[in-house]
């Protein structure tokens, strides 16, 4: 069950979901939502990439274990948690701190699976949750009012795409470590 849940947060599942959401927002004419959604997702994933690279270099310079914040937690938080925030935006906009409830709910579920699989430490899960929750909060505050007609198209499509791509693995962590490995770029250090 743990693998089943955590697979929804793999980049091979998240990226098609994110693209589907952006396309549906655009097709339904909600340009502000599409723009904010796209920018927030790209920034969140970009920040996670930079943090993962920083963790590689920190470990290399200090000769310690690699620190790798949880991309699964951050991406699930901003994508799935962000969709929940948008779904309930009308109720949550009066109390922006309440947006943390669905965001942290997603973070706790995915974070728990990552810890159970021993893929990350508690600190790495917390960093991923922090980045994902910030992205989800920005999404909720900047998207503006959500057209009610959007949900009739969006939710079924997101569920279908998430199920179709469920179980696929992109191997983003391995690719990041291979492409940005300090040992490959600076082989004569120390």
Backbone as CSV, one residue per row, in Angstrom:
resi,resn,N_x,N_y,N_z,CA_x,CA_y,CA_z,C_x,C_y,C_z
1,UNK,0.817,-1.194,0.000,0.000,0.000,0.000,0.865,1.265,0.000
2,UNK,1.996,1.211,0.723,2.894,2.357,0.794,3.429,2.704,-0.586
3,UNK,3.863,1.680,-1.329,4.353,1.908,-2.693,3.252,2.474,-3.581
4,UNK,2.050,1.956,-3.430,0.920,2.410,-4.239,0.683,3.907,-4.045
5,UNK,0.703,4.353,-2.798,0.450,5.768,-2.507,1.603,6.640,-2.982
6,UNK,2.829,6.238,-2.676,3.977,7.085,-3.019,4.175,7.204,-4.528
7,UNK,3.710,6.212,-5.288,3.852,6.274,-6.748,3.053,7.416,-7.370
8,UNK,2.009,7.883,-6.697,1.258,9.031,-7.211,2.094,10.308,-7.178
9,UNK,3.167,10.317,-6.391,4.002,11.509,-6.260,5.278,11.422,-7.084
10,UNK,5.476,10.351,-7.829,6.654,10.248,-8.692,6.511,11.232,-9.849
11,UNK,7.639,11.759,-10.308,7.602,12.740,-11.400,6.933,12.184,-12.653
12,UNK,7.018,10.880,-12.866,6.377,10.269,-14.040,4.855,10.341,-13.947
13,UNK,4.322,10.545,-12.767,2.880,10.703,-12.561,2.521,12.182,-12.402
14,UNK,3.334,12.911,-11.655,3.054,14.325,-11.373,3.101,15.177,-12.638
15,UNK,4.121,15.000,-13.461,4.262,15.867,-14.640,3.080,15.758,-15.606
16,UNK,2.590,14.554,-15.937,1.387,14.497,-16.784,0.161,15.128,-16.115
17,UNK,0.032,14.967,-14.806,-1.090,15.585,-14.088,-0.996,17.107,-14.183
18,UNK,0.194,17.642,-13.946,0.411,19.090,-13.993,0.111,19.637,-15.389
19,UNK,0.596,18.949,-16.414,0.335,19.389,-17.791,-1.152,19.311,-18.125
20,UNK,-1.813,18.277,-17.661,-3.254,18.135,-17.890,-4.024,19.287,-17.250
21,UNK,-3.670,19.615,-16.017,-4.349,20.712,-15.321,-4.150,22.022,-16.079
22,UNK,-2.912,22.307,-16.490,-2.634,23.550,-17.221,-3.406,23.593,-18.537
23,UNK,-3.432,22.483,-19.257,-4.155,22.436,-20.538,-5.652,22.653,-20.345
24,UNK,-6.231,22.020,-19.345,-7.670,22.170,-19.114,-7.995,23.598,-18.685
25,UNK,-7.144,24.183,-17.849,-7.365,25.581,-17.462,-7.345,26.481,-18.702
26,UNK,-6.396,26.228,-19.599,-6.310,27.012,-20.828,-7.484,26.773,-21.760
27,UNK,-7.853,25.519,-21.943,-8.979,25.193,-22.826,-10.298,25.767,-22.315
28,UNK,-10.428,25.879,-21.008,-11.650,26.446,-20.419,-11.569,27.971,-20.315
29,UNK,-10.450,28.559,-20.784,-10.317,30.013,-20.824,-9.912,30.676,-19.521
30,UNK,-9.438,29.898,-18.561,-8.995,30.491,-17.298,-7.497,30.740,-17.384
31,UNK,-7.127,31.816,-18.067,-5.727,32.107,-18.365,-4.930,32.460,-17.127
32,UNK,-5.525,33.220,-16.210,-4.810,33.581,-14.989,-4.448,32.323,-14.196
33,UNK,-5.400,31.426,-14.056,-5.138,30.184,-13.336,-4.066,29.352,-14.006
34,UNK,-4.127,29.262,-15.335,-3.133,28.486,-16.071,-1.736,29.082,-15.892
35,UNK,-1.647,30.395,-15.975,-0.355,31.069,-15.829,0.207,30.868,-14.421
36,UNK,-0.603,31.151,-13.403,-0.139,31.018,-12.019,0.210,29.564,-11.715
37,UNK,-0.642,28.629,-12.118,-0.387,27.197,-11.907,0.963,26.809,-12.502
38,UNK,1.188,27.179,-13.759,2.420,26.796,-14.453,3.650,27.400,-13.789
39,UNK,3.592,28.688,-13.464,4.740,29.361,-12.849,5.038,28.777,-11.471
40,UNK,4.014,28.576,-10.662,4.223,28.053,-9.303,4.792,26.633,-9.348
41,UNK,4.277,25.794,-10.227,4.780,24.419,-10.329,6.236,24.421,-10.773
42,UNK,6.553,25.193,-11.805,7.935,25.245,-12.310,8.875,25.775,-11.231
43,UNK,8.474,26.824,-10.528,9.323,27.366,-9.464,9.512,26.366,-8.323
44,UNK,8.453,25.692,-7.930,8.555,24.710,-6.843,9.496,23.572,-7.226
45,UNK,9.307,23.015,-8.415,10.178,21.918,-8.851,11.607,22.410,-9.074
46,UNK,11.756,23.641,-9.555,13.090,24.217,-9.745,13.819,24.416,-8.428
47,UNK,13.105,24.894,-7.417,13.706,25.062,-6.090,14.131,23.708,-5.531
48,UNK,13.302,22.692,-5.724,13.671,21.354,-5.248,14.919,20.842,-5.962
49,UNK,15.013,21.092,-7.260,16.205,20.685,-8.010,17.441,21.377,-7.444
50,UNK,17.354,22.676,-7.207,18.493,23.410,-6.646,18.864,22.901,-5.254
51,UNK,17.870,22.584,-4.439,18.153,22.042,-3.105,18.822,20.672,-3.187
52,UNK,18.392,19.850,-4.130,19.011,18.530,-4.302,20.466,18.672,-4.765
53,UNK,20.717,19.596,-5.687,22.086,19.839,-6.152,22.932,20.378,-5.006
54,UNK,22.383,21.312,-4.225,23.102,21.850,-3.070,23.438,20.738,-2.080
55,UNK,22.518,19.795,-1.881,22.772,18.663,-0.994,23.910,17.785,-1.488
56,UNK,23.997,17.599,-2.806,25.106,16.826,-3.385,26.442,17.498,-3.100
57,UNK,26.502,18.804,-3.318,27.755,19.530,-3.128,28.116,19.667,-1.658
58,UNK,27.114,19.814,-0.810,27.377,19.862,0.622,28.005,18.547,1.082
59,UNK,27.437,17.442,0.658,27.971,16.127,1.033,29.376,15.936,0.484
60,UNK,29.612,16.415,-0.714,30.924,16.269,-1.350,31.979,17.100,-0.622
61,UNK,31.625,18.338,-0.278,32.590,19.218,0.386,32.869,18.798,1.818
62,UNK,31.873,18.306,2.516,32.044,17.946,3.925,32.307,16.456,4.132
63,UNK,32.284,15.691,3.037,32.502,14.241,3.098,31.493,13.558,4.028
64,UNK,30.222,13.934,3.876,29.150,13.328,4.665,28.134,12.678,3.733
65,UNK,27.072,12.181,4.310,25.998,11.544,3.554,25.252,12.606,2.739
66,UNK,24.802,12.220,1.556,24.070,13.139,0.682,22.736,13.515,1.318
67,UNK,22.454,14.813,1.303,21.169,15.324,1.776,20.314,15.575,0.543
68,UNK,19.135,14.963,0.493,18.274,15.074,-0.682,16.830,15.320,-0.255
69,UNK,16.409,16.594,-0.215,15.025,16.889,0.170,14.031,16.115,-0.690
70,UNK,12.914,15.763,-0.125,11.945,14.900,-0.803,11.175,15.632,-1.897
71,UNK,11.500,15.305,-3.123,10.783,15.844,-4.272,9.382,15.271,-4.370
72,UNK,9.208,14.023,-3.919,7.875,13.414,-3.913,6.917,14.244,-3.050
73,UNK,7.380,14.604,-1.858,6.522,15.357,-0.940,6.231,16.743,-1.501
74,UNK,7.262,17.436,-1.979,7.070,18.796,-2.500,6.144,18.811,-3.709
75,UNK,6.377,17.900,-4.650,5.564,17.917,-5.873,4.119,17.485,-5.600
76,UNK,3.919,16.505,-4.723,2.548,16.097,-4.383,1.830,17.214,-3.637
77,UNK,2.568,17.883,-2.754,1.993,18.986,-1.981,1.500,20.097,-2.899
78,UNK,2.360,20.526,-3.819,1.986,21.655,-4.670,0.965,21.241,-5.728
79,UNK,1.042,20.024,-6.246,0.108,19.601,-7.301,-1.233,19.157,-6.709
80,UNK,-1.227,18.070,-5.945,-2.485,17.553,-5.399,-3.034,18.461,-4.286
81,UNK,-2.146,18.891,-3.391,-2.575,19.810,-2.341,-3.039,21.133,-2.922
82,UNK,-2.322,21.601,-3.956,-2.717,22.840,-4.627,-4.084,22.732,-5.275
83,UNK,-4.384,21.579,-5.865,-5.721,21.373,-6.439,-6.801,21.405,-5.356
84,UNK,-6.500,20.808,-4.203,-7.467,20.855,-3.095,-7.677,22.289,-2.607
85,UNK,-6.583,23.053,-2.542,-6.691,24.459,-2.141,-7.558,25.222,-3.137
86,UNK,-7.349,24.980,-4.429,-8.166,25.659,-5.441,-9.625,25.216,-5.363
87,UNK,-9.845,23.932,-5.107,-11.207,23.412,-4.998,-11.966,24.082,-3.848
88,UNK,-11.280,24.293,-2.742,-11.901,24.883,-1.554,-11.523,26.352,-1.373
89,UNK,-11.018,26.983,-2.419,-10.499,28.349,-2.310,-11.532,29.324,-1.762
90,UNK,-12.760,29.223,-2.199,-13.806,30.160,-1.771,-13.933,30.174,-0.242
91,UNK,-13.811,29.007,0.387,-13.910,28.931,1.847,-12.588,29.301,2.520
92,UNK,-11.472,28.992,1.874,-10.164,29.175,2.500,-9.596,30.579,2.345
93,UNK,-10.073,31.334,1.358,-9.462,32.623,1.052,-9.622,33.626,2.200
94,UNK,-10.661,33.493,2.999,-10.856,34.395,4.139,-9.823,34.157,5.237
95,UNK,-9.362,32.928,5.344,-8.370,32.558,6.356,-7.227,31.830,5.652
96,UNK,-6.292,32.584,5.060,-5.236,31.950,4.255,-4.454,30.856,4.978
97,UNK,-4.309,30.977,6.297,-3.575,29.941,7.027,-4.307,28.603,6.956
98,UNK,-5.613,28.636,6.722,-6.391,27.397,6.595,-6.010,26.612,5.342
99,UNK,-5.358,27.284,4.385,-4.889,26.575,3.190,-3.868,25.503,3.544
100,UNK,-3.241,25.665,4.696,-2.245,24.679,5.126,-2.870,23.324,5.454
101,UNK,-4.149,23.294,5.776,-4.787,22.027,6.164,-4.712,21.000,5.032
102,UNK,-5.222,21.288,3.820,-5.093,20.281,2.759,-3.645,20.064,2.324
103,UNK,-2.852,21.131,2.345,-1.450,20.999,1.934,-0.681,20.093,2.892
104,UNK,-0.848,20.330,4.177,-0.163,19.488,5.164,-0.729,18.073,5.193
105,UNK,-2.011,17.929,4.888,-2.593,16.586,4.795,-1.893,15.755,3.734
106,UNK,-1.700,16.345,2.563,-0.980,15.648,1.487,0.464,15.404,1.903
107,UNK,1.102,16.401,2.518,2.499,16.263,2.944,2.668,15.136,3.959
108,UNK,1.746,15.027,4.890,1.831,13.975,5.914,1.686,12.594,5.277
109,UNK,0.721,12.435,4.387,0.497,11.120,3.759,1.705,10.708,2.921
110,UNK,2.144,11.576,2.025,3.278,11.224,1.155,4.564,11.144,1.970
111,UNK,4.743,12.057,2.924,5.929,12.016,3.783,6.020,10.719,4.567
112,UNK,4.892,10.258,5.079,4.860,8.993,5.814,5.308,7.836,4.917
113,UNK,4.822,7.831,3.671,5.217,6.740,2.768,6.705,6.792,2.462
114,UNK,7.251,8.004,2.309,8.683,8.129,2.016,9.520,7.659,3.207
115,UNK,9.058,7.953,4.409,9.772,7.493,5.602,9.664,5.979,5.753
116,UNK,8.485,5.420,5.505,8.298,3.973,5.606,9.164,3.223,4.601
117,UNK,9.334,3.803,3.429,10.173,3.177,2.400,11.656,3.449,2.633
118,UNK,11.964,4.222,3.662,13.329,4.616,3.999,14.023,5.301,2.821
119,UNK,13.246,6.066,2.070,13.786,6.810,0.934,14.348,8.155,1.376
120,UNK,13.866,8.657,2.516,14.295,9.963,3.020,14.327,9.949,4.538
121,UNK,15.056,10.924,5.075,15.052,11.141,6.520,13.905,12.099,6.859
122,UNK,13.632,12.253,8.125,12.578,13.174,8.564,12.888,14.603,8.104
123,UNK,14.133,15.014,8.229,14.521,16.363,7.804,14.286,16.594,6.323
124,UNK,14.600,15.602,5.508,14.396,15.720,4.059,12.911,15.807,3.714
125,UNK,12.094,15.067,4.439,10.644,15.118,4.228,10.102,16.487,4.642
126,UNK,10.586,17.017,5.752,10.120,18.323,6.233,10.488,19.431,5.251
127,UNK,11.702,19.387,4.705,12.104,20.398,3.716,11.207,20.310,2.479
128,UNK,10.947,19.102,2.000,10.051,18.930,0.855,8.655,19.448,1.154
129,UNK,8.163,19.175,2.359,6.833,19.651,2.757,6.801,21.173,2.838
130,UNK,7.854,21.763,3.359,7.923,23.220,3.475,7.873,23.881,2.097
131,UNK,8.689,23.396,1.177,8.712,23.962,-0.177,7.363,23.749,-0.866
132,UNK,6.803,22.547,-0.762,5.514,22.256,-1.382,4.379,23.074,-0.796
133,UNK,4.379,23.261,0.522,3.326,24.054,1.168,3.422,25.526,0.783
134,UNK,4.632,26.044,0.681,4.791,27.436,0.239,4.248,27.587,-1.178
135,UNK,4.588,26.648,-2.057,4.061,26.680,-3.423,2.546,26.614,-3.448
136,UNK,1.968,25.744,-2.644,0.515,25.610,-2.581,-0.169,26.855,-2.043
137,UNK,0.460,27.501,-1.064,-0.095,28.747,-0.519,-0.069,29.856,-1.569
138,UNK,1.044,29.980,-2.280,1.143,30.991,-3.343,0.078,30.723,-4.398
139,UNK,-0.078,29.471,-4.758,-1.096,29.084,-5.742,-2.491,29.527,-5.285
140,UNK,-2.824,29.239,-4.046,-4.137,29.591,-3.519,-4.381,31.086,-3.434
141,UNK,-3.326,31.848,-3.165,-3.502,33.290,-3.005,-3.442,34.051,-4.323
142,UNK,-2.744,33.532,-5.311,-2.532,34.280,-6.553,-3.424,33.854,-7.716
143,UNK,-4.046,32.708,-7.635,-4.841,32.209,-8.766,-6.106,33.012,-9.026
144,UNK,-6.658,33.598,-8.008,-7.921,34.304,-8.184,-9.086,33.327,-8.121
145,UNK,-10.305,33.843,-8.265,-11.496,32.991,-8.190,-11.489,31.899,-9.264
146,UNK,-11.826,30.705,-8.858,-11.834,29.557,-9.769,-13.213,29.457,-10.424
147,UNK,-13.262,29.383,-11.770,-14.563,29.199,-12.425,-15.191,27.870,-11.989
148,UNK,-16.415,27.884,-11.473,-17.049,26.647,-10.987,-17.162,25.565,-12.063
149,UNK,-17.320,25.968,-13.319,-17.470,24.981,-14.398,-16.187,24.198,-14.660
150,UNK,-15.071,24.687,-14.151,-13.776,24.035,-14.386,-13.712,22.638,-13.771
151,UNK,-14.305,22.464,-12.598,-14.152,21.215,-11.850,-14.796,20.019,-12.534
152,UNK,-15.852,20.240,-13.286,-16.501,19.136,-13.994,-15.589,18.477,-15.015
153,UNK,-14.668,19.241,-15.554,-13.703,18.716,-16.515,-12.402,18.307,-15.831
154,UNK,-11.971,19.147,-14.901,-10.647,18.982,-14.313,-10.511,17.729,-13.454
155,UNK,-11.416,17.535,-12.513,-11.272,16.408,-11.585,-11.284,15.049,-12.276
156,UNK,-12.235,14.760,-13.179,-12.194,13.453,-13.848,-10.919,13.251,-14.674
157,UNK,-10.469,14.310,-15.332,-9.249,14.193,-16.145,-8.022,13.942,-15.278
158,UNK,-7.921,14.649,-14.155,-6.779,14.467,-13.254,-6.762,13.046,-12.705
159,UNK,-7.910,12.550,-12.281,-7.984,11.181,-11.752,-7.579,10.177,-12.827
160,UNK,-8.089,10.341,-14.037,-7.751,9.413,-15.133,-6.264,9.443,-15.453
161,UNK,-5.697,10.635,-15.589,-4.273,10.755,-15.923,-3.411,10.192,-14.797
162,UNK,-3.762,10.499,-13.547,-2.991,9.974,-12.413,-3.017,8.450,-12.392
163,UNK,-4.156,7.851,-12.720,-4.252,6.388,-12.733,-3.514,5.780,-13.930
164,UNK,-3.588,6.426,-15.080,-2.905,5.909,-16.277,-1.395,5.879,-16.068
165,UNK,-0.840,6.936,-15.467,0.609,7.017,-15.294,1.083,6.451,-13.955
166,UNK,0.165,5.969,-13.136,0.528,5.407,-11.836,1.426,4.192,-12.024
167,UNK,2.477,4.134,-11.238,3.389,2.998,-11.303,4.599,3.233,-12.189
168,UNK,4.538,4.243,-13.044,5.708,4.577,-13.848,6.702,5.331,-12.972
169,UNK,7.984,5.139,-13.250,9.030,5.810,-12.479,9.975,6.517,-13.429
170,UNK,10.259,7.768,-13.122,11.117,8.564,-13.979,12.588,8.423,-13.600
171,UNK,12.872,8.137,-12.353,14.265,8.044,-11.922,14.936,9.401,-11.862
172,UNK,14.197,10.413,-11.444,14.724,11.778,-11.411,15.921,11.897,-10.467
173,UNK,15.853,11.241,-9.321,16.945,11.328,-8.344,18.252,10.800,-8.928
174,UNK,18.193,9.665,-9.586,19.389,9.079,-10.206,19.939,9.995,-11.285
175,UNK,19.064,10.556,-12.085,19.489,11.463,-13.151,20.152,12.705,-12.572
176,UNK,19.562,13.270,-11.530,20.146,14.454,-10.889,21.534,14.133,-10.361
177,UNK,21.659,12.999,-9.692,22.969,12.626,-9.138,23.997,12.370,-10.234
178,UNK,23.555,11.838,-11.356,24.487,11.564,-12.449,24.901,12.853,-13.164
179,UNK,23.943,13.688,-13.497,24.223,14.899,-14.273,24.981,15.939,-13.452
180,UNK,24.618,16.104,-12.186,25.197,17.172,-11.377,26.219,16.671,-10.361
181,UNK,26.681,15.453,-10.508,27.624,14.869,-9.562,28.920,15.677,-9.494
182,UNK,29.280,16.156,-8.303,30.529,16.904,-8.170,31.754,16.048,-8.492
183,UNK,31.660,14.749,-8.233,32.784,13.861,-8.523,33.077,13.807,-10.020
184,UNK,32.025,13.907,-10.826,32.201,13.896,-12.281,32.746,15.226,-12.783
185,UNK,32.286,16.307,-12.183,32.697,17.635,-12.636,34.066,18.036,-12.109
186,UNK,34.390,17.612,-10.892,35.662,17.967,-10.263,36.325,16.705,-9.717
187,UNK,36.896,15.860,-10.558,37.401,14.558,-10.103,38.631,14.623,-9.201
188,UNK,39.336,15.742,-9.148,40.575,15.782,-8.368,40.423,16.467,-7.020
189,UNK,39.198,16.749,-6.608,38.989,17.414,-5.320,39.445,16.515,-4.174
190,UNK,40.104,17.115,-3.197,40.594,16.453,-1.986,41.384,15.277,-2.367
